[in-house]
mmCIF file of C-alpha atoms and ligand atoms in Angstrom:
data_model
loop_
_atom_site.group_PDB
_atom_site.id
_atom_site.type_symbol
_atom_site.label_atom_id
_atom_site.label_comp_id
_atom_site.label_asym_id
_atom_site.label_seq_id
_atom_site.Cartn_x
_atom_site.Cartn_y
_atom_site.Cartn_z
ATOM 1 C CA MET A 115 0.862 56.062 -42.591
ATOM 2 C CA LEU A 116 0.748 55.545 -38.826
ATOM 3 C CA ASP A 117 -0.631 52.042 -39.312
ATOM 4 C CA ALA A 118 2.219 51.229 -41.615
ATOM 5 C CA MET A 119 4.736 52.518 -39.062
ATOM 6 C CA VAL A 120 3.193 50.454 -36.256
ATOM 7 C CA MET A 121 3.309 47.391 -38.464
ATOM 8 C CA LEU A 122 6.912 48.070 -39.337
ATOM 9 C CA LEU A 123 7.780 48.435 -35.680
ATOM 10 C CA GLY A 124 6.071 45.098 -34.948
ATOM 11 C CA LEU A 125 8.033 43.465 -37.714
ATOM 12 C CA LEU A 126 11.288 44.910 -36.410
ATOM 13 C CA LEU A 127 10.602 43.658 -32.892
ATOM 14 C CA ALA A 128 9.814 40.200 -34.253
ATOM 15 C CA LEU A 129 13.024 40.212 -36.276
ATOM 16 C CA LEU A 130 15.028 41.220 -33.241
ATOM 17 C CA GLY A 131 13.856 38.039 -31.563
ATOM 18 C CA PHE A 132 11.146 39.255 -29.215
ATOM 19 C CA ALA A 133 9.387 35.892 -29.446
ATOM 20 C CA PRO A 134 6.395 35.229 -27.195
ATOM 21 C CA ALA A 135 7.741 34.293 -23.756
ATOM 22 C CA PRO A 136 7.502 30.630 -22.801
ATOM 23 C CA ASP A 137 4.513 29.738 -20.652
ATOM 24 C CA PRO A 138 5.918 29.259 -17.107
ATOM 25 C CA ALA A 139 3.101 26.795 -16.323
ATOM 26 C CA LEU A 140 4.622 24.432 -18.916
ATOM 27 C CA GLU A 141 8.149 24.545 -17.489
ATOM 28 C CA GLU A 142 7.921 21.172 -15.761
ATOM 29 C CA ALA A 143 6.201 19.460 -18.707
ATOM 30 C CA TRP A 144 8.884 20.803 -21.065
ATOM 31 C CA GLU A 145 11.727 19.577 -18.838
ATOM 32 C CA GLU A 146 10.062 16.168 -18.518
ATOM 33 C CA TRP A 147 9.502 15.890 -22.251
ATOM 34 C CA LYS A 148 13.131 16.797 -22.972
ATOM 35 C CA SER A 149 14.445 14.319 -20.482
ATOM 36 C CA PHE A 150 12.092 11.505 -21.607
ATOM 37 C CA TYR A 151 13.195 11.818 -25.235
ATOM 38 C CA ALA A 152 16.815 12.703 -24.377
ATOM 39 C CA LYS A 153 16.609 16.075 -26.173
ATOM 40 C CA GLU A 154 19.472 18.503 -25.816
ATOM 41 C CA TYR A 155 19.718 21.849 -27.556
ATOM 42 C CA PRO A 156 22.414 24.449 -27.968
ATOM 43 C CA ARG A 157 21.529 27.384 -25.688
ATOM 44 C CA GLU A 158 20.538 29.654 -28.568
ATOM 45 C CA ALA A 159 18.142 27.059 -30.043
ATOM 46 C CA GLU A 160 16.219 26.127 -26.922
ATOM 47 C CA ALA A 161 13.785 29.069 -26.888
ATOM 48 C CA THR A 162 12.715 28.443 -30.484
ATOM 49 C CA ARG A 163 12.270 24.706 -29.895
ATOM 50 C CA ARG A 164 10.264 25.412 -26.746
ATOM 51 C CA GLU A 165 8.014 27.753 -28.690
ATOM 52 C CA VAL A 166 7.387 25.143 -31.411
ATOM 53 C CA TRP A 167 6.717 22.492 -28.773
ATOM 54 C CA GLU A 168 4.230 24.725 -26.922
ATOM 55 C CA LYS A 169 2.401 25.458 -30.140
ATOM 56 C CA ASN A 170 2.176 21.739 -30.963
ATOM 57 C CA LEU A 171 1.022 20.947 -27.431
ATOM 58 C CA ARG A 172 -1.750 23.543 -27.621
ATOM 59 C CA ARG A 173 -2.923 22.223 -30.990
ATOM 60 C CA ILE A 174 -2.970 18.662 -29.604
ATOM 61 C CA GLN A 175 -4.965 19.769 -26.554
ATOM 62 C CA GLN A 176 -7.393 21.689 -28.749
ATOM 63 C CA HIS A 177 -7.947 18.653 -30.997
ATOM 64 C CA ASN A 178 -8.505 16.325 -28.032
ATOM 65 C CA TRP A 179 -10.982 18.766 -26.510
ATOM 66 C CA GLU A 180 -12.862 18.825 -29.842
ATOM 67 C CA GLN A 181 -12.695 15.013 -29.885
ATOM 68 C CA SER A 182 -14.297 14.889 -26.431
ATOM 69 C CA GLN A 183 -17.132 17.018 -27.898
ATOM 70 C CA GLY A 184 -17.661 14.384 -30.583
ATOM 71 C CA GLN A 185 -15.996 16.315 -33.409
ATOM 72 C CA HIS A 186 -13.296 13.743 -34.273
ATOM 73 C CA ALA A 187 -13.022 9.945 -34.253
ATOM 74 C CA PHE A 188 -9.374 9.924 -33.192
ATOM 75 C CA ARG A 189 -7.104 11.409 -30.553
ATOM 76 C CA LEU A 190 -3.667 12.999 -30.685
ATOM 77 C CA ALA A 191 -0.730 12.909 -28.253
ATOM 78 C CA MET A 192 2.602 14.653 -27.825
ATOM 79 C CA ASN A 193 5.474 12.486 -29.034
ATOM 80 C CA HIS A 194 9.191 12.660 -29.887
ATOM 81 C CA TYR A 195 8.462 14.971 -32.844
ATOM 82 C CA GLY A 196 7.050 17.714 -30.611
ATOM 83 C CA ASP A 197 9.892 20.162 -31.318
ATOM 84 C CA LEU A 198 9.385 20.143 -35.100
ATOM 85 C CA THR A 199 7.200 22.490 -37.115
ATOM 86 C CA ASP A 200 4.935 20.885 -39.724
ATOM 87 C CA GLU A 201 7.318 22.004 -42.460
ATOM 88 C CA GLU A 202 10.403 20.625 -40.716
ATOM 89 C CA PHE A 203 8.638 17.341 -40.076
ATOM 90 C CA ASN A 204 7.682 16.862 -43.702
ATOM 91 C CA GLN A 205 11.134 17.861 -44.931
ATOM 92 C CA LEU A 206 12.784 15.410 -42.589
ATOM 93 C CA LEU A 207 10.516 12.389 -42.582
ATOM 94 C CA ASN A 208 7.997 12.313 -45.395
ATOM 95 C CA ARG A 209 10.155 11.429 -48.337
ATOM 96 C CA PHE A 210 8.276 8.928 -50.434
ATOM 97 C CA ILE A 211 8.366 9.745 -54.154
ATOM 98 C CA PRO A 212 5.283 8.643 -56.140
ATOM 99 C CA ALA A 213 6.080 6.498 -59.162
ATOM 100 C CA GLU A 214 4.411 5.550 -62.404
ATOM 101 C CA ARG A 215 4.203 1.847 -63.136
ATOM 102 C CA GLU A 216 7.434 1.068 -64.956
ATOM 103 C CA GLY A 217 8.743 -1.717 -67.204
ATOM 104 C CA LEU A 218 9.043 -4.729 -64.942
ATOM 105 C CA VAL A 219 6.153 -3.872 -62.700
ATOM 106 C CA GLN A 220 2.944 -5.862 -63.138
ATOM 107 C CA LEU A 221 -0.575 -4.658 -62.429
ATOM 108 C CA PHE A 222 -2.783 -6.171 -59.717
ATOM 109 C CA GLN A 223 -6.460 -5.523 -60.382
ATOM 110 C CA ALA A 224 -9.609 -6.256 -58.417
ATOM 111 C CA SER A 225 -11.539 -9.293 -59.584
ATOM 112 C CA ALA A 226 -15.185 -10.067 -58.835
ATOM 113 C CA ALA A 227 -14.243 -13.736 -58.536
ATOM 114 C CA ARG A 228 -11.867 -13.189 -55.611
ATOM 115 C CA LYS A 229 -13.582 -13.304 -52.217
ATOM 116 C CA THR A 230 -12.009 -11.591 -49.229
ATOM 117 C CA PRO A 231 -12.584 -12.199 -45.508
ATOM 118 C CA ALA A 232 -14.325 -9.456 -43.496
ATOM 119 C CA GLU A 233 -11.161 -8.879 -41.451
ATOM 120 C CA VAL A 234 -7.458 -9.562 -42.000
ATOM 121 C CA ASP A 235 -4.584 -9.001 -39.581
ATOM 122 C CA TRP A 236 -1.237 -10.427 -40.678
ATOM 123 C CA ARG A 237 0.308 -9.531 -37.309
ATOM 124 C CA ALA A 238 -1.690 -12.350 -35.734
ATOM 125 C CA LYS A 239 -0.294 -14.798 -38.327
ATOM 126 C CA GLY A 240 3.330 -14.003 -37.554
ATOM 127 C CA TYR A 241 4.083 -12.033 -40.752
ATOM 128 C CA VAL A 242 5.065 -8.737 -39.140
ATOM 129 C CA THR A 243 8.272 -7.732 -37.321
ATOM 130 C CA PRO A 244 8.274 -5.273 -34.377
ATOM 131 C CA VAL A 245 7.723 -1.573 -35.142
ATOM 132 C CA LYS A 246 10.938 0.219 -36.112
ATOM 133 C CA ASN A 247 12.113 3.838 -35.952
ATOM 134 C CA GLN A 248 13.473 5.619 -39.023
ATOM 135 C CA GLY A 249 14.982 8.438 -36.920
ATOM 136 C CA HIS A 250 15.765 11.753 -38.586
ATOM 137 C CA CYS A 251 16.093 10.242 -42.050
ATOM 138 C CA GLY A 252 13.584 10.271 -44.921
ATOM 139 C CA SER A 253 13.829 6.512 -45.407
ATOM 140 C CA CYS A 254 10.148 5.613 -44.959
ATOM 141 C CA TRP A 255 10.240 3.988 -48.408
ATOM 142 C CA ALA A 256 12.928 1.523 -47.245
ATOM 143 C CA PHE A 257 10.923 0.585 -44.112
ATOM 144 C CA SER A 258 7.799 0.101 -46.170
ATOM 145 C CA ALA A 259 9.701 -2.137 -48.613
ATOM 146 C CA THR A 260 11.374 -4.290 -45.946
ATOM 147 C CA GLY A 261 7.956 -4.765 -44.321
ATOM 148 C CA ALA A 262 6.487 -6.286 -47.485
ATOM 149 C CA LEU A 263 9.619 -8.415 -48.030
ATOM 150 C CA GLU A 264 9.551 -9.645 -44.416
ATOM 151 C CA GLY A 265 5.988 -10.875 -44.999
ATOM 152 C CA LEU A 266 7.023 -12.607 -48.210
ATOM 153 C CA VAL A 267 9.982 -14.336 -46.535
ATOM 154 C CA PHE A 268 7.714 -15.493 -43.710
ATOM 155 C CA ASN A 269 5.215 -16.895 -46.173
ATOM 156 C CA ARG A 270 7.884 -18.885 -47.998
ATOM 157 C CA THR A 271 10.090 -20.024 -45.137
ATOM 158 C CA GLY A 272 7.922 -19.799 -42.017
ATOM 159 C CA LYS A 273 10.692 -17.636 -40.491
ATOM 160 C CA LEU A 274 10.288 -14.022 -39.462
ATOM 161 C CA VAL A 275 13.549 -12.223 -40.286
ATOM 162 C CA VAL A 276 14.043 -8.507 -39.671
ATOM 163 C CA LEU A 277 15.401 -7.110 -42.960
ATOM 164 C CA SER A 278 17.878 -4.289 -43.558
ATOM 165 C CA GLU A 279 16.736 -0.796 -44.562
ATOM 166 C CA GLN A 280 20.346 0.382 -44.565
ATOM 167 C CA ASN A 281 21.121 -2.179 -47.274
ATOM 168 C CA LEU A 282 18.428 -0.503 -49.421
ATOM 169 C CA ILE A 283 19.579 3.033 -48.523
ATOM 170 C CA ASP A 284 23.246 2.352 -49.316
ATOM 171 C CA CYS A 285 22.838 0.143 -52.360
ATOM 172 C CA SER A 286 19.769 1.129 -54.399
ATOM 173 C CA ARG A 287 20.899 4.579 -55.563
ATOM 174 C CA LYS A 288 21.544 3.366 -59.101
ATOM 175 C CA LEU A 289 17.851 2.563 -59.392
ATOM 176 C CA GLY A 290 16.904 6.141 -58.554
ATOM 177 C CA ASN A 291 16.524 5.987 -54.796
ATOM 178 C CA ASN A 292 18.017 8.774 -52.746
ATOM 179 C CA GLY A 293 18.669 7.364 -49.276
ATOM 180 C CA CYS A 294 17.534 9.637 -46.465
ATOM 181 C CA HIS A 295 16.253 12.078 -49.067
ATOM 182 C CA GLY A 296 13.581 9.815 -50.420
ATOM 183 C CA GLY A 297 12.858 6.855 -52.613
ATOM 184 C CA TYR A 298 10.367 4.423 -54.060
ATOM 185 C CA MET A 299 9.226 1.058 -52.729
ATOM 186 C CA THR A 300 8.987 -0.395 -56.245
ATOM 187 C CA ARG A 301 12.624 0.567 -56.898
ATOM 188 C CA ALA A 302 13.662 -1.025 -53.616
ATOM 189 C CA PHE A 303 12.033 -4.266 -54.791
ATOM 190 C CA GLN A 304 13.783 -3.866 -58.156
ATOM 191 C CA TYR A 305 17.099 -3.576 -56.348
ATOM 192 C CA VAL A 306 16.435 -6.805 -54.442
ATOM 193 C CA HIS A 307 15.441 -8.527 -57.676
ATOM 194 C CA LYS A 308 18.487 -7.336 -59.653
ATOM 195 C CA ASN A 309 20.871 -7.815 -56.752
ATOM 196 C CA GLY A 310 19.566 -11.322 -56.128
ATOM 197 C CA GLY A 311 18.927 -10.702 -52.449
ATOM 198 C CA LEU A 312 18.829 -8.497 -49.382
ATOM 199 C CA ASN A 313 20.632 -8.783 -46.042
ATOM 200 C CA SER A 314 19.047 -8.925 -42.621
ATOM 201 C CA GLU A 315 19.053 -6.045 -40.141
ATOM 202 C CA HIS A 316 21.244 -8.212 -37.931
ATOM 203 C CA VAL A 317 24.161 -8.327 -40.389
ATOM 204 C CA TYR A 318 23.475 -4.898 -41.934
ATOM 205 C CA PRO A 319 22.230 -2.619 -39.119
ATOM 206 C CA TYR A 320 20.434 0.703 -39.465
ATOM 207 C CA THR A 321 22.408 3.929 -39.026
ATOM 208 C CA ALA A 322 19.811 6.488 -40.230
ATOM 209 C CA MET A 323 22.566 8.044 -42.341
ATOM 210 C CA ASP A 324 23.209 8.575 -45.981
ATOM 211 C CA THR A 325 26.937 8.379 -46.044
ATOM 212 C CA SER A 326 28.058 4.775 -46.122
ATOM 213 C CA SER A 327 28.927 2.830 -49.237
ATOM 214 C CA CYS A 328 27.184 -0.422 -50.131
ATOM 215 C CA ARG A 329 28.167 -3.335 -47.897
ATOM 216 C CA TYR A 330 25.803 -6.022 -49.205
ATOM 217 C CA ASN A 331 27.118 -9.514 -48.577
ATOM 218 C CA PRO A 332 25.682 -12.237 -50.850
ATOM 219 C CA GLN A 333 26.709 -14.899 -48.304
ATOM 220 C CA ASP A 334 24.125 -13.484 -45.918
ATOM 221 C CA ARG A 335 21.138 -13.320 -48.237
ATOM 222 C CA ALA A 336 17.956 -13.166 -46.160
ATOM 223 C CA ALA A 337 15.313 -12.238 -48.755
ATOM 224 C CA ASN A 338 14.615 -12.403 -52.445
ATOM 225 C CA CYS A 339 12.012 -11.350 -54.932
ATOM 226 C CA SER A 340 11.388 -12.084 -58.583
ATOM 227 C CA THR A 341 8.362 -10.045 -59.597
ATOM 228 C CA ILE A 342 6.944 -6.686 -58.528
ATOM 229 C CA TRP A 343 3.283 -5.774 -58.532
ATOM 230 C CA MET A 344 1.568 -2.433 -58.330
ATOM 231 C CA VAL A 345 -2.036 -2.328 -57.139
ATOM 232 C CA ASP A 346 -4.539 -0.663 -59.478
ATOM 233 C CA GLN A 347 -4.041 2.993 -58.549
ATOM 234 C CA GLY A 348 -6.767 4.450 -56.360
ATOM 235 C CA SER A 349 -8.763 1.221 -55.971
ATOM 236 C CA GLU A 350 -9.380 0.301 -52.340
ATOM 237 C CA ALA A 351 -11.161 -2.859 -53.566
ATOM 238 C CA ALA A 352 -7.971 -3.981 -55.327
ATOM 239 C CA LEU A 353 -5.882 -3.091 -52.278
ATOM 240 C CA GLU A 354 -8.211 -5.127 -50.042
ATOM 241 C CA GLN A 355 -7.873 -8.154 -52.339
ATOM 242 C CA ALA A 356 -4.095 -7.781 -52.458
ATOM 243 C CA VAL A 357 -3.782 -7.531 -48.666
ATOM 244 C CA ALA A 358 -6.097 -10.528 -48.197
ATOM 245 C CA ALA A 359 -4.415 -12.706 -50.841
ATOM 246 C CA VAL A 360 -0.743 -11.792 -50.537
ATOM 247 C CA GLY A 361 0.103 -10.547 -47.051
ATOM 248 C CA PRO A 362 1.435 -7.135 -45.962
ATOM 249 C CA VAL A 363 1.459 -4.643 -48.864
ATOM 250 C CA SER A 364 3.549 -1.472 -49.175
ATOM 251 C CA VAL A 365 1.438 1.682 -49.403
ATOM 252 C CA ALA A 366 2.030 5.401 -49.515
ATOM 253 C CA VAL A 367 -0.173 8.004 -47.843
ATOM 254 C CA ASP A 368 -0.427 11.730 -47.446
ATOM 255 C CA ALA A 369 1.042 12.051 -43.947
ATOM 256 C CA SER A 370 1.759 15.755 -44.118
ATOM 257 C CA SER A 371 -0.966 16.986 -41.765
ATOM 258 C CA PHE A 372 -0.349 17.985 -38.177
ATOM 259 C CA GLN A 373 -3.011 15.474 -37.088
ATOM 260 C CA PHE A 374 -1.099 12.638 -38.732
ATOM 261 C CA HIS A 375 2.181 13.644 -37.087
ATOM 262 C CA PHE A 376 0.635 13.492 -33.616
ATOM 263 C CA TYR A 377 -1.945 10.712 -34.141
ATOM 264 C CA LYS A 378 -2.466 8.598 -31.004
ATOM 265 C CA SER A 379 -5.585 6.415 -31.269
ATOM 266 C CA GLY A 380 -8.911 5.848 -32.994
ATOM 267 C CA ILE A 381 -9.888 5.701 -36.653
ATOM 268 C CA PHE A 382 -8.058 8.437 -38.514
ATOM 269 C CA SER A 383 -9.519 10.526 -41.288
ATOM 270 C CA SER A 384 -8.837 14.105 -42.184
ATOM 271 C CA VAL A 385 -9.845 16.605 -44.790
ATOM 272 C CA PHE A 386 -6.214 17.711 -44.691
ATOM 273 C CA CYS A 387 -4.791 14.444 -46.013
ATOM 274 C CA SER A 388 -5.890 14.047 -49.578
ATOM 275 C CA GLN A 389 -3.258 16.013 -51.428
ATOM 276 C CA TRP A 390 -0.241 14.063 -52.606
ATOM 277 C CA VAL A 391 1.258 10.940 -51.088
ATOM 278 C CA ASN A 392 4.572 11.494 -49.345
ATOM 279 C CA HIS A 393 5.030 8.726 -46.775
ATOM 280 C CA GLY A 394 5.682 5.006 -47.193
ATOM 281 C CA MET A 395 3.931 2.625 -44.768
ATOM 282 C CA LEU A 396 2.846 -1.019 -44.639
ATOM 283 C CA ALA A 397 -0.770 -2.245 -44.862
ATOM 284 C CA VAL A 398 -0.868 -5.287 -42.564
ATOM 285 C CA GLY A 399 -4.624 -5.794 -42.605
ATOM 286 C CA TYR A 400 -8.060 -4.245 -42.343
ATOM 287 C CA GLY A 401 -11.059 -4.527 -40.084
ATOM 288 C CA MET A 402 -14.316 -3.051 -38.934
ATOM 289 C CA SER A 403 -15.486 -1.527 -35.683
ATOM 290 C CA GLN A 404 -18.796 -0.390 -34.273
ATOM 291 C CA GLU A 405 -18.756 3.358 -33.675
ATOM 292 C CA HIS A 406 -21.968 4.921 -32.346
ATOM 293 C CA GLY A 407 -24.104 2.230 -33.989
ATOM 294 C CA HIS A 408 -22.342 2.435 -37.373
ATOM 295 C CA ASN A 409 -19.906 -0.038 -38.860
ATOM 296 C CA VAL A 410 -16.688 1.781 -39.676
ATOM 297 C CA SER A 411 -14.036 0.037 -41.787
ATOM 298 C CA TYR A 412 -10.355 0.766 -41.410
ATOM 299 C CA TRP A 413 -6.953 -0.146 -42.746
ATOM 300 C CA ILE A 414 -4.270 -1.241 -40.281
ATOM 301 C CA LEU A 415 -1.028 0.477 -41.271
ATOM 302 C CA LYS A 416 2.396 -0.099 -39.739
ATOM 303 C CA ASN A 417 4.527 3.021 -39.400
ATOM 304 C CA SER A 418 8.265 3.490 -38.780
ATOM 305 C CA TRP A 419 8.038 6.284 -36.200
ATOM 306 C CA SER A 420 8.598 3.979 -33.161
ATOM 307 C CA GLU A 421 5.971 2.460 -30.849
ATOM 308 C CA VAL A 422 5.461 5.824 -29.162
ATOM 309 C CA TRP A 423 3.479 7.056 -32.163
ATOM 310 C CA GLY A 424 -0.146 5.969 -32.674
ATOM 311 C CA GLU A 425 -1.527 2.635 -31.493
ATOM 312 C CA GLN A 426 1.829 1.011 -30.536
ATOM 313 C CA GLY A 427 3.293 2.261 -33.799
ATOM 314 C CA TYR A 428 0.234 1.564 -35.976
ATOM 315 C CA ILE A 429 -2.600 3.687 -37.313
ATOM 316 C CA ARG A 430 -6.154 2.676 -38.126
ATOM 317 C CA LEU A 431 -7.085 4.703 -41.192
ATOM 318 C CA LEU A 432 -10.662 5.058 -42.462
ATOM 319 C CA LYS A 433 -11.260 2.471 -45.218
ATOM 320 C CA ASP A 434 -13.719 2.768 -48.111
ATOM 321 C CA GLY A 435 -14.001 6.454 -47.312
ATOM 322 C CA GLY A 436 -12.995 7.705 -50.760
ATOM 323 C CA ASN A 437 -9.329 6.632 -50.671
ATOM 324 C CA GLN A 438 -8.522 8.490 -47.422
ATOM 325 C CA CYS A 439 -5.043 10.008 -47.397
ATOM 326 C CA ARG A 440 -4.783 8.398 -50.859
ATOM 327 C CA VAL A 441 -3.880 5.063 -49.271
ATOM 328 C CA ALA A 442 -4.622 3.067 -52.442
ATOM 329 C CA SER A 443 -2.766 5.365 -54.829
ATOM 330 C CA GLN A 444 0.721 3.837 -54.665
ATOM 331 C CA ALA A 445 0.400 0.315 -53.272
ATOM 332 C CA SER A 446 2.898 -2.326 -54.333
ATOM 333 C CA PHE A 447 4.311 -5.695 -53.302
ATOM 334 C CA PRO A 448 7.049 -8.153 -54.288
ATOM 335 C CA MET A 449 6.547 -11.826 -55.149
ATOM 336 C CA LEU A 450 8.780 -14.868 -55.553
HETATM 337 C C1 NAG B 594 1.769 -18.451 -48.168
HETATM 338 O O1 NAG B 594 0.792 -17.939 -49.047
HETATM 339 C C2 NAG B 594 -0.024 -18.926 -49.676
HETATM 340 C C3 NAG B 594 -0.990 -18.224 -50.631
HETATM 341 O O2 NAG B 594 -0.512 -17.020 -51.114
HETATM 342 C C4 NAG B 594 -0.792 -19.682 -48.627
HETATM 343 O O3 NAG B 594 -1.563 -20.696 -49.233
HETATM 344 C C5 NAG B 594 0.185 -20.277 -47.599
HETATM 345 O O4 NAG B 594 -0.541 -20.884 -46.555
HETATM 346 C C6 NAG B 594 1.087 -19.218 -47.040
HETATM 347 N N1 NAG B 594 2.089 -19.805 -46.155
HETATM 348 C C7 NAG B 594 2.262 -19.439 -44.868
HETATM 349 C C8 NAG B 594 3.359 -20.098 -44.114
HETATM 350 O O5 NAG B 594 1.571 -18.602 -44.347
HETATM 351 C C1 NAG B 595 17.132 -16.255 -54.072
HETATM 352 O O1 NAG B 595 17.253 -16.431 -55.452
HETATM 353 C C2 NAG B 595 18.458 -17.058 -55.825
HETATM 354 C C3 NAG B 595 18.591 -16.999 -57.331
HETATM 355 O O2 NAG B 595 17.350 -17.192 -57.953
HETATM 356 C C4 NAG B 595 18.440 -18.470 -55.252
HETATM 357 O O3 NAG B 595 19.615 -19.138 -55.618
HETATM 358 C C5 NAG B 595 18.331 -18.382 -53.727
HETATM 359 O O4 NAG B 595 18.216 -19.673 -53.172
HETATM 360 C C6 NAG B 595 17.156 -17.545 -53.301
HETATM 361 N N1 NAG B 595 17.261 -17.283 -51.879
HETATM 362 C C7 NAG B 595 16.248 -17.201 -51.055
HETATM 363 C C8 NAG B 595 16.546 -16.828 -49.619
HETATM 364 O O5 NAG B 595 15.096 -17.396 -51.391
HETATM 365 C C1 NAG B 596 -22.270 -4.271 -39.071
HETATM 366 O O1 NAG B 596 -21.563 -5.401 -39.504
HETATM 367 C C2 NAG B 596 -22.092 -6.616 -38.991
HETATM 368 C C3 NAG B 596 -21.122 -7.728 -39.372
HETATM 369 O O2 NAG B 596 -20.713 -7.635 -40.698
HETATM 370 C C4 NAG B 596 -23.493 -6.799 -39.553
HETATM 371 O O3 NAG B 596 -24.065 -8.015 -39.080
HETATM 372 C C5 NAG B 596 -24.347 -5.620 -39.134
HETATM 373 O O4 NAG B 596 -25.633 -5.718 -39.752
HETATM 374 C C6 NAG B 596 -23.714 -4.294 -39.527
HETATM 375 N N1 NAG B 596 -24.422 -3.203 -38.922
HETATM 376 C C7 NAG B 596 -24.783 -2.082 -39.578
HETATM 377 C C8 NAG B 596 -25.474 -1.036 -38.795
HETATM 378 O O5 NAG B 596 -24.543 -1.935 -40.779
#
C-alpha cells in the first residue's frame, strides 16, 4: 500500500512537470548547438527540447566510448536532429512506404553471366548531384527517386541536372504518393513516365511543404523515363549487379534506430535495423575496406539529411552482411 502511494506521488510529480533539471555543465554546448543550427523555441518548449537533446548527447557519447573500446565499427555525432526523440524523428522523416511489384514494374534478377567490378562509385563518374536536405518533411522517397533519375539523365545526356522533389510531392498524389507524409520511389517513376517528364530543381524549387498544387511545366522537361525496374527483393547480389550495370539505384532501409539518426562515420551495421524499411536513399556504389586485417564490404548510400549527417551526407552500410537494414528489400530504378 505504501509502495503504491509512493509510486503515485512520483507519477504526480512527473505529471506536474518536475522534469530532471538541465545539466549546468552543458549550458554552453546547448547554446552553441542552438545558435549553430538556428534553433528557436517558445519559452515553454525549451526545457523539454533541452532534456531530449541532453539524452541524445549522452547516448552519442556512450556509443563513441564503446566504439573506442572496439565494440562498434562506426561513430556517432550530434547533428541538427538533436532535439528530436526517436519517435518524433521517425514520424517526421522516415516516411517511405514499402511496395509490392505492380503492373508496369519489371524485375531485375542476378545473373551468373554478369560480372561486376570489385568497387563502384558513381560519384567519381559525375552521376551524383550534391547532397540535399529534406527538412522537416517525410519526402525521402522523392529524394531517392530524383537521385536515380539524375543518374539516368547524366548517362543519356552527359549533363548533371538537379531534379525537383517538389514536382514529385505536388504532382504524384494520384499515383498514391502522399507528399511529406510518405510515398514510393516506384510510383514517383510512374508519375514521370505517365507525365512524360520532370522539371529541374532550378525551375521547380523545394519548399518542404505539402500544400502547393502541381506546377509542372512541360516546356521545362529535364528528365524522362520509360520503364521501371524493381531489384529482386532481398538479393544483395542482384542489387550489386544493378548498381554496377545501371548507375545509382533507389533503395529503402530501416533507418529507425537512434544509431542511424546520429551516424557520423565508419561502416554501419546494427542489430536494431532489420525490422521494416522506412527510409528512401540512393545507392551510389559499393566498396571494400581493410578493418583489423579483414576485408569488409559496404554499400555507399546517399542520404537527404544534409552534409552535416554522416560522411558528408553519405553512409557506408555493411554489405553482404545478411541484407543489413534490409537495404536490398525495396531497390528500384528507372530506365529510358
Ligand atoms: C551509359 O550507360 C551505358 C551502359 O548502361 C554505358 O555504356 C555508357 O558509357 C554510359 N554513358 C555515360 C555517359 O556514362
Ligand atoms: C522525353 O520523352 C518524350 C516523349 O517520349 C520525348 O519527346 C522527349 O524528347 C524526351 N525528353 C528527354 C529530356 O529525354
Ligand atoms: C582482401 O581483398 C583483397 C583484394 O580483393 C585480397 O587480395 C585479399 O586476399 C583479401 N584479404 C582477406 C583477408 O580476405
